[in-house]
Amino acid sequence: AQDRNVVHRRMITRESITGVILAGGLGRRLSPDGTGTAKGLAPFRDATLLDHVLSRFAPQVGHVLLNVDPARGDYRRLGLPLIVDRLQGHLGPLAGVHAALAGMDTRWLATAPCDTPFLPRDLVLRLADAAEARPGIDVVLARTAQRRHPLCMLIHQQVLPALLAYLEEGGRSVEGWADRSRAVWVTFDDEHAFTNINTPSDLSDHGRP
């Protein structure tokens, strides 16, 4: 009876998780001429895409890093630590994950793309619950019944060497890397929460409250 009254002490606390918002992409589909743009700074409703992601994501983690391409937009106004890819050549979101893992001080890294303004407010908690329930798991990723959303994930820092090796071998796919890792997928009910804003029509279609 006494054990039932003991409050569960979390092994993966909010303070033990660094969050990174991945905003280093080229944003070609969002720019009118296809040359690219700073997607996270695109106006959306009463703010920017990044502002909306940050308002939902930041309360879920100990602190937030922002992975950016400094040649595409001035993100300094946000007052967040900015990290750039350590590997050259625009290698995709995993290069941003690599940079965050290499530059953080915590055991765990949570990731979110800068174009998901309706991100679940319990995203990180549920990913952490899954990691706690499965000792030895290194990567926990989000999915819905409709599709996988691999850029929303929780990653243990010990995967850094294997991730670097994957990138150096030419690997770019997040799902391909997850398949080679000790990974598990967590199913969320709300597909809308993972809506990506990729094109000008997406901005107008979803920009109305």
C-alpha positions in Angstrom: 0.0 0.0 0.0 2.9 2.3 0.8 4.4 1.9 -2.7 1.2 3.1 -4.4 1.5 6.4 -2.6 5.1 7.0 -3.8 5.2 9.7 -6.4 6.9 8.6 -9.6 10.2 10.4 -10.1 10.9 11.0 -13.8 14.3 9.9 -15.1 14.0 12.2 -18.1 13.1 15.6 -16.8 12.3 18.7 -18.8 15.6 20.2 -17.5 17.5 17.2 -18.9 16.3 17.9 -22.4 17.7 20.4 -24.9 15.3 21.4 -27.6 16.4 22.4 -31.1 14.1 24.0 -33.7 15.3 23.0 -37.2 15.3 26.2 -39.3 18.3 25.6 -41.5 16.5 24.4 -44.6 16.6 26.3 -47.9 12.8 27.0 -48.0 12.7 26.8 -51.8 9.0 25.8 -52.1 8.0 28.7 -49.9 9.7 31.4 -51.9 7.9 32.8 -55.0 10.9 32.4 -57.3 12.1 29.1 -55.9 15.5 30.4 -54.8 14.8 29.9 -51.2 13.8 31.9 -48.1 14.0 31.9 -44.3 11.0 29.7 -43.8 10.8 30.2 -40.0 10.5 34.0 -40.4 7.5 33.8 -42.8 4.5 35.8 -41.5 1.9 33.5 -40.1 -1.3 34.7 -38.4 -0.2 37.4 -35.9 3.5 36.5 -35.8 5.9 34.2 -37.7 6.0 30.4 -38.2 8.9 30.2 -35.8 7.1 32.3 -33.1 4.3 29.8 -33.1 6.5 26.8 -32.9 8.6 28.4 -30.1 5.5 29.2 -28.0 4.5 25.5 -28.1 7.9 23.8 -28.0 9.9 26.0 -25.5 7.8 25.1 -22.4 8.5 21.4 -23.0 12.3 21.5 -22.8 15.0 22.9 -20.5 16.2 25.4 -23.1 16.1 25.9 -26.8 18.7 26.1 -29.6 17.9 27.3 -33.1 19.6 25.6 -36.0 19.8 28.2 -38.9 21.4 29.0 -42.1 22.8 32.5 -41.3 22.8 33.5 -45.0 18.9 33.2 -45.0 17.4 35.7 -42.5 18.3 37.4 -39.3 17.2 35.2 -36.4 19.1 37.1 -33.7 16.0 39.1 -32.6 14.6 36.0 -31.0 17.4 36.0 -28.4 18.1 32.3 -28.8 21.5 30.5 -29.1 22.0 30.0 -32.8 23.8 26.9 -34.2 24.9 26.3 -37.7 25.6 23.0 -39.4 29.1 21.7 -38.7 29.1 19.7 -41.9 29.2 21.5 -45.2 26.9 21.2 -48.2 23.3 21.5 -46.9 23.0 17.9 -45.9 19.4 18.2 -44.6 17.8 18.2 -41.2 20.1 15.5 -39.8 23.0 17.9 -40.2 21.2 20.3 -37.8 20.5 17.4 -35.4 24.2 16.6 -35.5 25.2 20.2 -34.8 22.7 20.3 -31.8 23.9 17.0 -30.3 27.5 18.2 -30.6 26.8 21.5 -29.0 24.5 20.7 -26.1 25.1 20.0 -22.5 22.3 17.6 -21.7 21.7 13.9 -22.2 18.7 14.3 -24.4 17.8 16.3 -27.5 14.2 17.1 -28.6 13.7 18.3 -32.2 11.0 20.2 -34.0 10.8 21.7 -37.5 10.2 25.4 -37.8 7.2 24.9 -40.1 4.9 23.1 -37.7 2.9 25.9 -36.0 0.3 23.6 -34.4 2.9 21.3 -32.7 1.4 19.1 -29.8 1.9 20.7 -26.4 2.6 17.3 -24.9 5.0 16.2 -27.7 8.2 15.9 -25.7 6.5 14.5 -22.6 5.0 11.6 -24.6 8.3 10.9 -26.4 10.1 10.9 -23.0 7.5 8.6 -21.5 8.2 6.1 -24.3 11.9 6.4 -23.7 11.5 5.8 -20.0 9.3 2.8 -20.7 11.9 1.2 -23.0 15.4 1.3 -21.4 18.1 1.2 -24.1 16.1 3.1 -26.7 18.1 5.9 -28.2 15.6 7.6 -30.6 11.9 8.1 -30.1 9.9 9.5 -33.1 6.4 10.8 -33.6 3.8 9.4 -36.0 0.0 9.5 -36.5 -2.2 6.8 -38.0 -1.8 8.6 -41.3 1.9 9.1 -41.6 5.3 9.4 -39.8 6.6 12.7 -38.6 10.3 11.9 -38.1 11.5 15.5 -37.5 9.6 15.4 -34.2 11.8 13.2 -32.1 13.8 12.7 -28.8 17.4 11.6 -29.1 20.0 10.4 -26.6 23.4 12.2 -26.9 25.2 8.8 -27.2 24.0 8.4 -30.8 26.3 11.3 -32.0 29.2 9.1 -33.3 26.8 6.8 -35.2 24.9 9.8 -36.7 28.1 11.3 -37.9 29.1 8.1 -39.5 25.8 7.8 -41.2 26.1 11.3 -42.6 29.7 10.8 -43.8 28.5 7.6 -45.6 26.1 9.8 -47.6 23.0 9.0 -45.5 20.4 11.8 -45.5 17.1 10.1 -44.6 15.9 10.6 -41.0 13.8 7.4 -41.2 16.8 5.5 -42.7 18.9 6.6 -39.8 16.2 5.7 -37.3 16.0 2.2 -38.9 19.6 1.7 -38.0 19.2 3.0 -34.5 17.5 1.6 -31.4 14.3 3.5 -32.1 10.6 3.4 -31.4 7.7 5.3 -32.8 4.9 7.0 -30.7 1.5 7.4 -32.2 -0.4 10.7 -31.8 -4.1 11.1 -32.5 -4.1 14.6 -34.0 -2.7 14.7 -37.6 -3.5 18.5 -37.8 -1.0 19.1 -35.0 1.8 18.0 -37.3 0.7 20.2 -40.3 3.7 21.4 -42.3 3.7 24.8 -43.9 5.7 24.3 -47.1 4.2 26.6 -49.8 2.6 30.0 -50.1 -0.8 28.3 -50.5 -0.2 26.5 -47.2 0.5 29.8 -45.5 -2.8 31.3 -46.8 -4.9 28.1 -46.2 -3.7 27.7 -42.6 -3.0 31.3 -41.8 -6.7 32.0 -40.9 -7.5 31.4 -37.3 
